[in-house]
Coordinates of C-alpha atoms in Angstrom, one line a residue:
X22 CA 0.0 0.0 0.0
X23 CA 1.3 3.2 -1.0
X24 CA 2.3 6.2 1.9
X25 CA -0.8 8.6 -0.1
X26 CA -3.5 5.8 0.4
X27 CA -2.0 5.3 4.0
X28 CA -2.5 8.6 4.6
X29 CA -5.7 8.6 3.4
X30 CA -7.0 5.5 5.4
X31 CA -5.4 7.1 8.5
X32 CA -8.0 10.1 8.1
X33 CA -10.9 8.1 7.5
X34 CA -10.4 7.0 11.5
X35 CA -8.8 3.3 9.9
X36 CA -6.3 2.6 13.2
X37 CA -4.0 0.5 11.5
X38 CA -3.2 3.0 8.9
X39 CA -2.6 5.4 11.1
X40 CA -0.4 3.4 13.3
X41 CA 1.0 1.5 10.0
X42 CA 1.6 6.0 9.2
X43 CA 3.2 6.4 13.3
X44 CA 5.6 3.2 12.3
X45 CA 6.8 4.7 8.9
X46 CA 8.0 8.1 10.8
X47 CA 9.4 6.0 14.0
X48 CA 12.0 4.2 11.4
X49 CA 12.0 5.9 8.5
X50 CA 10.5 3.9 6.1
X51 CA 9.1 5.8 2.6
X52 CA 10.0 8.8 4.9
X53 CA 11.8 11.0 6.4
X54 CA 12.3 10.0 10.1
X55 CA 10.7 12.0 12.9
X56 CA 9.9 10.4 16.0
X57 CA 7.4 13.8 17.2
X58 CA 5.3 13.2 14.3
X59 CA 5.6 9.1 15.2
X60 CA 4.3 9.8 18.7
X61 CA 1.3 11.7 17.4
X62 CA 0.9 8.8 15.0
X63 CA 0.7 6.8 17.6
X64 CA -1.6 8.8 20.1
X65 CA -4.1 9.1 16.9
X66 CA -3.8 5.3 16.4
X67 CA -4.3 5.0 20.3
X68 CA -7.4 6.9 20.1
X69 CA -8.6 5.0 17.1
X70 CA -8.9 1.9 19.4
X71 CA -5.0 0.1 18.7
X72 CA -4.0 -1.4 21.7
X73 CA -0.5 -2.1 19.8
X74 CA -0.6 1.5 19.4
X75 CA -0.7 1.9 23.1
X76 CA 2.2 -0.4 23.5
X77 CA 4.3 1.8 21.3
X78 CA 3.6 4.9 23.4
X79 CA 4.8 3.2 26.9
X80 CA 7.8 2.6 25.4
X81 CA 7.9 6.0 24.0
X82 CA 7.1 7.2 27.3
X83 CA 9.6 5.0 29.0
X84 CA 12.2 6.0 27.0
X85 CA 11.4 9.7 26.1
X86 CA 10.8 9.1 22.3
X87 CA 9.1 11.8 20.7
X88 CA 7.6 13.1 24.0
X89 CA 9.0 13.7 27.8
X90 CA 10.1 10.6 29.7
X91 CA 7.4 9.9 31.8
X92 CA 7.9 6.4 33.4
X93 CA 4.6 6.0 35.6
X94 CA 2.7 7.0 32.8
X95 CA 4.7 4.4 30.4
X96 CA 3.7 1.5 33.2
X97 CA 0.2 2.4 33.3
X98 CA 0.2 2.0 29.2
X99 CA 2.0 -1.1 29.4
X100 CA -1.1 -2.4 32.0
X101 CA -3.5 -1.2 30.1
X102 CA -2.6 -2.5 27.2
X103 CA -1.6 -5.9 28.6
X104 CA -5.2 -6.3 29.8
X105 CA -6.4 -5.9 26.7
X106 CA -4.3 -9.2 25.2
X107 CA -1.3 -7.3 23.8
X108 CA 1.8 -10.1 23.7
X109 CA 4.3 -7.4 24.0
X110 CA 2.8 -5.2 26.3
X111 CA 2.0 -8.5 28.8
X112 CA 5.8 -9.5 28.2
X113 CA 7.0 -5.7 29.2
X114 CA 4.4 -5.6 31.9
X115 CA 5.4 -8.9 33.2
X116 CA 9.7 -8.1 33.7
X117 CA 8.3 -4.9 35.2
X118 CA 6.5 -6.2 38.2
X119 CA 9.1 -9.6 38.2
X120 CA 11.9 -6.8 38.4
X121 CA 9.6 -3.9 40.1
X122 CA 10.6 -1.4 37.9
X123 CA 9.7 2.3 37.3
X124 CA 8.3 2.5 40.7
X125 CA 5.9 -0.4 40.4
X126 CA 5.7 -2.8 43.1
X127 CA 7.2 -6.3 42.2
X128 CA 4.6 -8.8 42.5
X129 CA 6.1 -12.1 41.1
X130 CA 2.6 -14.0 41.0
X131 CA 1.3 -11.6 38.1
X132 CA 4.2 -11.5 36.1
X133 CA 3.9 -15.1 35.8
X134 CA -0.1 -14.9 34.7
X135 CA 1.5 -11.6 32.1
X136 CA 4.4 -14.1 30.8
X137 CA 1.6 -17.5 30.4
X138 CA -0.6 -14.8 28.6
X139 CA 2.4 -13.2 26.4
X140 CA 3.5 -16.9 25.9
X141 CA 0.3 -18.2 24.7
X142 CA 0.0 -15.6 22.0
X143 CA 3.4 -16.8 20.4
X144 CA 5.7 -14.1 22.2
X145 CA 8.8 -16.2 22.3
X146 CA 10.6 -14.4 25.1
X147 CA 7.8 -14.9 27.2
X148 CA 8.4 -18.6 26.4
X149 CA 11.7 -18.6 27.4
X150 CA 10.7 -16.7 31.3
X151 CA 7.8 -19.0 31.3
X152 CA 10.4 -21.7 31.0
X153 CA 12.8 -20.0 33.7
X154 CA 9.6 -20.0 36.0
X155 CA 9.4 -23.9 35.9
X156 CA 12.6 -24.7 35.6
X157 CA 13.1 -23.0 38.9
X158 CA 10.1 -24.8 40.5
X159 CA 10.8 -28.2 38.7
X160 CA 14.6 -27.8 40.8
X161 CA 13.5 -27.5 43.7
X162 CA 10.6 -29.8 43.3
X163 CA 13.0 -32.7 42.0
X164 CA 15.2 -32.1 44.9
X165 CA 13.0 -33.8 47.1
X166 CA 12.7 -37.0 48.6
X167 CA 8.9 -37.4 48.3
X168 CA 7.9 -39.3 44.7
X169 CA 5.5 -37.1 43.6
X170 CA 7.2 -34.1 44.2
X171 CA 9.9 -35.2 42.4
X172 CA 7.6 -36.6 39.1
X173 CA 6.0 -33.0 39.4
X174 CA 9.3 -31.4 39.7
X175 CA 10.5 -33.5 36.5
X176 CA 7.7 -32.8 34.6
X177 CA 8.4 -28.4 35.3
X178 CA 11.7 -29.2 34.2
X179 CA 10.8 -30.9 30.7
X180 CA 8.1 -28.6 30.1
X181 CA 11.2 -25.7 30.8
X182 CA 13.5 -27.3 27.9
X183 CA 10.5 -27.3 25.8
X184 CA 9.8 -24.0 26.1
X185 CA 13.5 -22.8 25.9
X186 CA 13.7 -24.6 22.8
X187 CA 10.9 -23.2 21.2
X188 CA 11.9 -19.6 21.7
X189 CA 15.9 -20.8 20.5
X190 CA 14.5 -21.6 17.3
X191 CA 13.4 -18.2 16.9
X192 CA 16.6 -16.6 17.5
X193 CA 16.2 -15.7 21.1
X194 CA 19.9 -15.6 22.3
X195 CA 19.1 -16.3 26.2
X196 CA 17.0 -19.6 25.4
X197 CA 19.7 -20.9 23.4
X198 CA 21.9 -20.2 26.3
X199 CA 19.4 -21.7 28.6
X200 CA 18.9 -24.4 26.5
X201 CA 22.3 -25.1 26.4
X202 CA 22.6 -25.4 29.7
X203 CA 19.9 -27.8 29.8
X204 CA 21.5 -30.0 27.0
X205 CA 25.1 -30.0 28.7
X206 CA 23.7 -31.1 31.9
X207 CA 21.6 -33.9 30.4
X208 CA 22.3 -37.7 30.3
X209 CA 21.0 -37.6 27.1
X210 CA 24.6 -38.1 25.1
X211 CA 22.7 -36.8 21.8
X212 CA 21.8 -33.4 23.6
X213 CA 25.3 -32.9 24.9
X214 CA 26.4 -32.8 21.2
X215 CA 23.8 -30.2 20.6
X216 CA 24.8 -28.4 23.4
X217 CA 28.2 -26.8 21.5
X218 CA 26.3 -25.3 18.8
X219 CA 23.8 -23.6 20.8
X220 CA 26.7 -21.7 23.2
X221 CA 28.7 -20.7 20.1
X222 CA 25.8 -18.9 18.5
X223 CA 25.9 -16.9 22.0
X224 CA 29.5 -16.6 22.1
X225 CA 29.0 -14.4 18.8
X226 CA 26.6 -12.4 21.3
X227 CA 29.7 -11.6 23.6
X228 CA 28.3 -13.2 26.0
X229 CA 30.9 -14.9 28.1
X230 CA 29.2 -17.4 30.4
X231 CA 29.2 -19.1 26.9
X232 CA 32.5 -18.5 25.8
X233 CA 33.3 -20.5 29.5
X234 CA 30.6 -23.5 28.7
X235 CA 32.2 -23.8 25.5
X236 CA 36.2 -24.1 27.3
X237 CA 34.3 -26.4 29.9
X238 CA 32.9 -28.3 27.1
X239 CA 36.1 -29.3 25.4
X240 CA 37.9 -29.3 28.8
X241 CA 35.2 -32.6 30.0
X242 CA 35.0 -33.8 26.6
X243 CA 31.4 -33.2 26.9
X244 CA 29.9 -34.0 23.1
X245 CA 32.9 -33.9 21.9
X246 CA 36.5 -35.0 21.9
X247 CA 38.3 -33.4 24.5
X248 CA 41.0 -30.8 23.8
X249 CA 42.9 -29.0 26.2
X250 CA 44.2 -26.6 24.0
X251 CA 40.9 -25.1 22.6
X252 CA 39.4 -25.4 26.0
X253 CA 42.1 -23.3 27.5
X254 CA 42.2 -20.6 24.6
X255 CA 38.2 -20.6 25.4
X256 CA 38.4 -20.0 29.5
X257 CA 41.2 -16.8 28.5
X258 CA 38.5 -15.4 25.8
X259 CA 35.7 -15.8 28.6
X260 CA 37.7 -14.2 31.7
X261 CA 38.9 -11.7 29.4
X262 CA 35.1 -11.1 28.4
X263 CA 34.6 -10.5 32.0
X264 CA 33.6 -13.9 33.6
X265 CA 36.5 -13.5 36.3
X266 CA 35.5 -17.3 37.5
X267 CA 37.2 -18.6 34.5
X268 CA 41.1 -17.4 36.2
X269 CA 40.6 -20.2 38.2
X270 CA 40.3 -22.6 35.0
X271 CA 43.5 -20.5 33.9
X272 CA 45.3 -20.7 36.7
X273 CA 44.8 -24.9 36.9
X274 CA 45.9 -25.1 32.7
X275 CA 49.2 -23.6 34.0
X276 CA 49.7 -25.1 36.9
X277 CA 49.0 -28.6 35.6
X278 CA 50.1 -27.6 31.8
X279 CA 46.7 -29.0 30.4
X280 CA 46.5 -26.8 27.4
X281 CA 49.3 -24.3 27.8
X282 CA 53.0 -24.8 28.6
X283 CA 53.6 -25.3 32.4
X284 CA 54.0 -22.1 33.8
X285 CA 53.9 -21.5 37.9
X286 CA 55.3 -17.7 38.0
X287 CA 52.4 -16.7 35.8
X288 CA 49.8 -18.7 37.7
X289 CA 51.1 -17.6 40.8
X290 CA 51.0 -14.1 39.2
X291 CA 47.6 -14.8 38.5
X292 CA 46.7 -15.7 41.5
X293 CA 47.0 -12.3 43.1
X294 CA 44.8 -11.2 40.2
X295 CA 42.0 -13.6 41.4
X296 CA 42.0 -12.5 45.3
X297 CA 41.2 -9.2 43.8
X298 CA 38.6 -10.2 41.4
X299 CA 37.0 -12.3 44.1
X300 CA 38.0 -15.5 42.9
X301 CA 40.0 -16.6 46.4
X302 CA 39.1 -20.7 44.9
X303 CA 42.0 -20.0 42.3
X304 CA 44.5 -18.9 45.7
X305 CA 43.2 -21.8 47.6
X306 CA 43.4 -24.8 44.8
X307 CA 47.0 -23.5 44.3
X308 CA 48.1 -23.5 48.0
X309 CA 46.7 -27.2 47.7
X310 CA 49.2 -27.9 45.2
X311 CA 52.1 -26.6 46.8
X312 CA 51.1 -28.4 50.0
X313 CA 51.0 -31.8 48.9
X314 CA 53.0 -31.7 45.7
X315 CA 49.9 -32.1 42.9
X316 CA 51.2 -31.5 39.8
X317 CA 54.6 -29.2 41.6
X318 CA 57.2 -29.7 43.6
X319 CA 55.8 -29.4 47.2
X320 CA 56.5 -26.2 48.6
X321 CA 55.2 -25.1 52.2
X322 CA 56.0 -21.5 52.1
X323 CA 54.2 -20.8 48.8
X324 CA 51.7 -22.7 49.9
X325 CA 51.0 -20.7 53.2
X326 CA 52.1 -17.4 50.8
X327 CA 48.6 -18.7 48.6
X328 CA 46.4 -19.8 51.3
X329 CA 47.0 -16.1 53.3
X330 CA 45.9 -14.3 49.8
X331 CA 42.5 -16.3 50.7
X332 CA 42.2 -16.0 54.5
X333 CA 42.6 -12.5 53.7
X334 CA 39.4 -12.1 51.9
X335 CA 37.7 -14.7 55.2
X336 CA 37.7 -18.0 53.0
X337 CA 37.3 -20.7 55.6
X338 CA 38.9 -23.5 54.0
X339 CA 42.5 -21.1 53.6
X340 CA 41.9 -20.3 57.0
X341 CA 41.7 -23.8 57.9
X342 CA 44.5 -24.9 56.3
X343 CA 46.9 -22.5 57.9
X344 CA 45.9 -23.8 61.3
X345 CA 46.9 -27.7 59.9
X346 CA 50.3 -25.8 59.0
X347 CA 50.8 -24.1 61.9
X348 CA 49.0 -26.7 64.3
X349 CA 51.8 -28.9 66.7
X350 CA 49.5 -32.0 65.9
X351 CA 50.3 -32.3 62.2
X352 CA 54.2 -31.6 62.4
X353 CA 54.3 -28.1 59.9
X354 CA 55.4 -25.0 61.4
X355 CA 54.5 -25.9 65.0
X356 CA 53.3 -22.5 65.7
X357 CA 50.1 -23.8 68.1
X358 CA 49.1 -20.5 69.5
X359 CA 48.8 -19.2 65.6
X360 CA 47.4 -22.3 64.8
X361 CA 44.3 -21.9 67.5
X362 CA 43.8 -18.5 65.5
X363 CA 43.2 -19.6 62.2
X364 CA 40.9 -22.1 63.5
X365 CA 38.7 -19.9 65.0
X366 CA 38.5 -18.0 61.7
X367 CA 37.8 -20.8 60.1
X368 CA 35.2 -22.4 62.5
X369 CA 33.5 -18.6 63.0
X370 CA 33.0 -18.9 59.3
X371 CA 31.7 -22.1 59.2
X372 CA 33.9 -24.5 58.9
X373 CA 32.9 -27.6 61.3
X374 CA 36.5 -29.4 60.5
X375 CA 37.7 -26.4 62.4
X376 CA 35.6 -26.9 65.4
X377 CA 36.3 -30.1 65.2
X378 CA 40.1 -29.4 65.7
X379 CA 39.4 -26.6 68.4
X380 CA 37.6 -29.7 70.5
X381 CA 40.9 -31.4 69.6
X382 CA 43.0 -29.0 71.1
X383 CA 40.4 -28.3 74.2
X384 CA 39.8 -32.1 75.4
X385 CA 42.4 -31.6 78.5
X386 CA 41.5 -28.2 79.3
X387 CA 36.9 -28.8 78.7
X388 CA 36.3 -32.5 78.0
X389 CA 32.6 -32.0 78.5
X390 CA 32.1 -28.6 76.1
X391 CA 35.3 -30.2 73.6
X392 CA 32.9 -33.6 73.2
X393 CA 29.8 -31.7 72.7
X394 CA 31.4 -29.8 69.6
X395 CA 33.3 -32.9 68.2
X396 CA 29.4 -34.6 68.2
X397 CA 28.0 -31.2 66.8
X398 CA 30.6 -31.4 63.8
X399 CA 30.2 -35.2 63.4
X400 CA 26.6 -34.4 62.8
X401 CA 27.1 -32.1 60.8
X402 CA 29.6 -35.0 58.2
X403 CA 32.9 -33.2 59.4
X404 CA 35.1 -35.7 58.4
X405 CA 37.6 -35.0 61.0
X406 CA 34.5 -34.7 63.6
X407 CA 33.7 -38.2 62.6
X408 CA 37.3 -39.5 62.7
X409 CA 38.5 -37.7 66.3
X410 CA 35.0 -39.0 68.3
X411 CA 36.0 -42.9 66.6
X412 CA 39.5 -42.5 67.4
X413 CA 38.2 -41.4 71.2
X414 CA 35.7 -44.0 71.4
X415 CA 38.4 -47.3 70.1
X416 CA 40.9 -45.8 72.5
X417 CA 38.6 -45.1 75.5
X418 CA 40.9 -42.2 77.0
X419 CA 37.8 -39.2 77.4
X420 CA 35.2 -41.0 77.7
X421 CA 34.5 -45.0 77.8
X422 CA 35.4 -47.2 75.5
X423 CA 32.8 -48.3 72.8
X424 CA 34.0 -50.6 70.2
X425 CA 30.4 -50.2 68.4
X426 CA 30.1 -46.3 68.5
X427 CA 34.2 -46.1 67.6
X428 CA 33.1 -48.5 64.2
X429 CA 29.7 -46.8 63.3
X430 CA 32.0 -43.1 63.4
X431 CA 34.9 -44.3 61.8
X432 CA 31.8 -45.8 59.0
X433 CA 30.5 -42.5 58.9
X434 CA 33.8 -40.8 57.9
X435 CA 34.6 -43.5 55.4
X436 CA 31.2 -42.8 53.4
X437 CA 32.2 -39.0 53.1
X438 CA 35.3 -40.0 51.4
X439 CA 38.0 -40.6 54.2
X440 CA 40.7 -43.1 52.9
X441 CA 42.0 -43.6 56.6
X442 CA 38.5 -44.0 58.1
X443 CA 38.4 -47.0 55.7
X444 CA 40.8 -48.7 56.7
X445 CA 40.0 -48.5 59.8
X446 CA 36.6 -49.8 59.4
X447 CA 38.8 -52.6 57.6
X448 CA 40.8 -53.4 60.5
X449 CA 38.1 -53.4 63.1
X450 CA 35.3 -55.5 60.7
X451 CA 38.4 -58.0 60.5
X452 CA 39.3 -58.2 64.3
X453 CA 35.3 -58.7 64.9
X454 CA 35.1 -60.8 62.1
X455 CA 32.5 -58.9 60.3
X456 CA 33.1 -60.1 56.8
X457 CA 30.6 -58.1 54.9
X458 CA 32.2 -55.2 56.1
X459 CA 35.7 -56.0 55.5
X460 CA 34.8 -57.1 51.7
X461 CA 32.4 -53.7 51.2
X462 CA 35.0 -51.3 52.7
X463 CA 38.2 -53.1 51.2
X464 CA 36.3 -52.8 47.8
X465 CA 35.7 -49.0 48.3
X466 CA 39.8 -48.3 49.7
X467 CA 40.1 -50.5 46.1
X468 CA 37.7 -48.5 44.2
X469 CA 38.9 -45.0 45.4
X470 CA 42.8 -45.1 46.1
X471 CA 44.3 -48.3 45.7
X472 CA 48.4 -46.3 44.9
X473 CA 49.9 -49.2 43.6
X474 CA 46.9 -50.5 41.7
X475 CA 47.2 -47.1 40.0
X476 CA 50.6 -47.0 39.2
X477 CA 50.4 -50.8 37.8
X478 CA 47.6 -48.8 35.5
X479 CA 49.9 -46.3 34.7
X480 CA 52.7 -47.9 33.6
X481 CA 50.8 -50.6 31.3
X482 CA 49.3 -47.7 29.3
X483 CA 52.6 -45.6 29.0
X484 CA 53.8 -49.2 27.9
X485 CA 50.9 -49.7 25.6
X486 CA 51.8 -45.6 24.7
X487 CA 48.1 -44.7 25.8
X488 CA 49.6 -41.8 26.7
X489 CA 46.2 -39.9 27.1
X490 CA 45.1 -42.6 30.0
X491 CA 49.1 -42.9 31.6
X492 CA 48.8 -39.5 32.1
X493 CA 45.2 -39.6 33.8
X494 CA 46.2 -42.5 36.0
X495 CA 49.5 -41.1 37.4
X496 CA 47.4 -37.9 37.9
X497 CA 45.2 -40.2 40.4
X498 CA 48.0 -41.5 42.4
X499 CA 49.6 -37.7 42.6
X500 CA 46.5 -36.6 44.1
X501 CA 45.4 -39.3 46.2
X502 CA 48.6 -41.4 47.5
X503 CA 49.1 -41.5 50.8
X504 CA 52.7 -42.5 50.9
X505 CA 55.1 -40.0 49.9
X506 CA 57.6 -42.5 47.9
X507 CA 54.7 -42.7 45.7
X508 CA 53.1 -39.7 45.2
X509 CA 56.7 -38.4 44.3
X510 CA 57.4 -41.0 42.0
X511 CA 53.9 -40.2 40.3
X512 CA 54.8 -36.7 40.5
X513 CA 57.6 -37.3 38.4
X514 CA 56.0 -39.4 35.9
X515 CA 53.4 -37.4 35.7
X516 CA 55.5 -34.1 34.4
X517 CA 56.6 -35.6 31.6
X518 CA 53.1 -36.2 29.7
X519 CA 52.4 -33.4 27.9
X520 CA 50.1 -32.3 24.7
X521 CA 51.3 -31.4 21.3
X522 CA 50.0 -28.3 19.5
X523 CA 48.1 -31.0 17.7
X524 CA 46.7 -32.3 20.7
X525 CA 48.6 -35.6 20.8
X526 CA 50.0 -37.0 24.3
X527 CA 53.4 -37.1 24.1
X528 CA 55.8 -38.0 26.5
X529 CA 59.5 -36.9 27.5
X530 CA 62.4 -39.7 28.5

């Protein structure tokens, strides 16, 4: 339709050639651009009885196109309009009173109802917070213990993917990323190949959450083959997008030299960087390193040097760590008065191991209060809670010997993950002749950290030049021996595996 006939439809009271005449000026289109003689357009429309008219005026209004900014007035048009069925106006109205912007009062319950509405009239990014609505709900719903719960929660969370996908299709960059999510996190191997597309598409976006799904992606091998190299080039693109969480990715490639050159100046370096960016994890995971020689040669005083950056900042595990350096008990520094300090930190900011050590210390001088907070961090699966109440109840020196209680707490600590508890359980199931214990808990000291097991796996794949799976199984025993001959002999191994610029394993004599 030509602008003249337009025109002339527009004065014959016809609202959609008038607002068809308000859209023309607003972009320019046939004419020459003038958002003043757009807004009157639009107020003319308005009055002819288009509710999408209306809609253009509250964002007018709320953006001070064509007319004074005038924000409650631009909510009250978005309302108005929304009750009348608009998509876009129920969309706009809805992140208004989800956000409570402009003034209005947030009232989560009808932004959902706005959203369902928008969403039911094809509006795909009111899809896409419908879906964030149930996928929220279907979480917390699934979490639970109760059946149905969890079959309703299920449901949210299918009808979530569905909805994100929907509104990818059409282009909407935050479903895709959504969606994304949804596919990476999925047992469904076909979805996590679908996954990679979906973040790129986002990465174009500059977004760089994506630009860090896509490192992690390649880093797990999620979908795809894994590849250290483009997975470390992707983390540095995302942390220098400004996702400061991926330094900590960063700091692990050079300190393990998965994906770059080994390098522990620059990660130390780096390390500072991440204190100040927040990321105290990055100062913490290093100090870990240092301590017990993962992936480095062990190194106390950097270690102490990394785990201050974080106690610094109040990061209970760093702080907990110095007291196991400084603390008498564990044969570091032997600096017991400064160890009693960073326990206190620790414990004051939450950390139950460190209560659990305070008790330790305070048995001679409070056996009462001490075995009331060694039970209190038991219960709360302090490992070392578990461990110190067993180790009191086999030797029956606070309190009276219980073989029963010393097993069931020494069980306790094995479940959440304690090698030594294990063997413990072991050595008392034997000595009581409990055989279903000694088989379950020899299988899991087996399963978990069996050194030489790992070496023998080790050195059959370097044999077999699976250098790939030498390199992963020496890796284990660095981590996990408990014997110091052999977590420096894995040590050793284990620095001379490294990746081509092809990606190959290759390994140094």
């Amino acid at each position: 339709m030509s602008l003249k006939r337009i025109r002339e439809e527009s004065k014959n009271n016809n609202c959609e050639s008038t607002l068809k005449l308000a859209r023309c000026f607003y972009t320019g289109t046939g004419v020459e651009k003038d958002v003043k003689k757009a807004f009157t357009y639009f107020t003319q429309a308005e009055k002819q009885g288009s509710i999408e008219a209306k809609t253009y005026l509250a964002f007018c209004y709320l953006k001070g196109i064509g007319a004074d900014k005038n924000e409650k007035k631009a909510v009250e048009y978005y309302k108005d309009a929304a009750e009348k069925g608009e998509a876009v106006a129920c969309y706009s109205y809805g992140l208004i009173l989800k956000k409570g912007l402009y003034g209005a009062e947030k009232n989560l319950d009808i932004a959902k109802q706005m959203f369902e509405k928008a969403a039911s009239l094809n509006n795909y990014a009111a899809k896409y917070e419908v879906g964030l609505i149930n996928e929220a709900e279907g979480k917390k719903l699934a979490a639970s213990s109760d059946t149905i719960s969890k079959t309703k929660g299920n449901t949210l969370l299918n009808k979530a993917e569905m909805l994100f996908k929907e509104a990818a299709d059409k282009g909407f960059i935050p479903a895709k990323y959504s969606l994304g999510i949804r596919y990476l996190t999925s047992t469904d191997k076909e979805k996590n190949k679908k996954a990679l597309a979906l973040f790129e598409d986002c990465s174009k976006e500059s977004i760089p959450s994506a630009d860090y799904a896509i490192a992690y992606i390649y880093d797990m091998g999620i979908g795809v083959q894994r590849d250290y190299w483009k997975s470390f080039e992707w983390y540095k693109k995302a942390f220098e997008g400004g996702y400061d969480k991926a330094i900590f990715n960063i700091i692990y490639a050079y300190m393990t030299g998965l994906g770059v050159k080994r390098n522990y100046t620059k990660a130390i370096d780096l390390c500072r960087d991440a204190v100040n960016k927040g990321v105290v994890e990055a100062n913490y995971f290093a100090g870990i390193c240092f301590k017990y020689g993962f992936s480095v040669n062990t190194n106390i005083d950097k270690a102490i040097e990394l785990f201050e950056y974080a106690a610094d900042v109040d990061y209970a595990p760093a702080c907990y760590q110095l007291g196991l350096i400084n603390d008498s008990y564990y044969g570091y520094n032997q600096d017991d008065e400064k160890a009693v300090e960073y326990y206190t930190k620790a414990y004051n900011l939450g950390s139950d191991d460190a209560g659990a050590e305070l008790a330790r210390i305070n048995l001679d001088k409070n056996k009462q209060k001490a075995l009331e907070q060694l039970r209190k961090a038991a219960d709360a699966n302090s490992i070392v809670g578990c461990e110190l109440l067993a180790n009191i109840f086999e030797e029956g020196k606070y309190i009276s010997q219980d073989l029963s209680k010393a097993l069931d707490y020494y069980q306790k600590a094995a479940d959440l993950g304690s090698l030594t508890a294990a063997k413990a359980v072991v050595r008392m199931a034997k000595e009581s002749k409990q055989t279903e214990l000694v088989k379950k808990y020899k299988d899991k000291i087996i399963i978990k950290k069996d050194e030489e097991a790992y070496l023998d796996a080790a050195r059959a794949c370097s044999e077999a030049k699976d250098y790939e799976r030498a390199a992963f199984w020496y890796a284990m025993c660095a981590e996990y021996a408990e014997d110091e001959d052999v977590k420096k002999r894995s040590v050793v191994a284990l620095n001379k595996f490294q990746k081509d610029s092809n990606g190959l394993w290759t390994v140094t004599q």
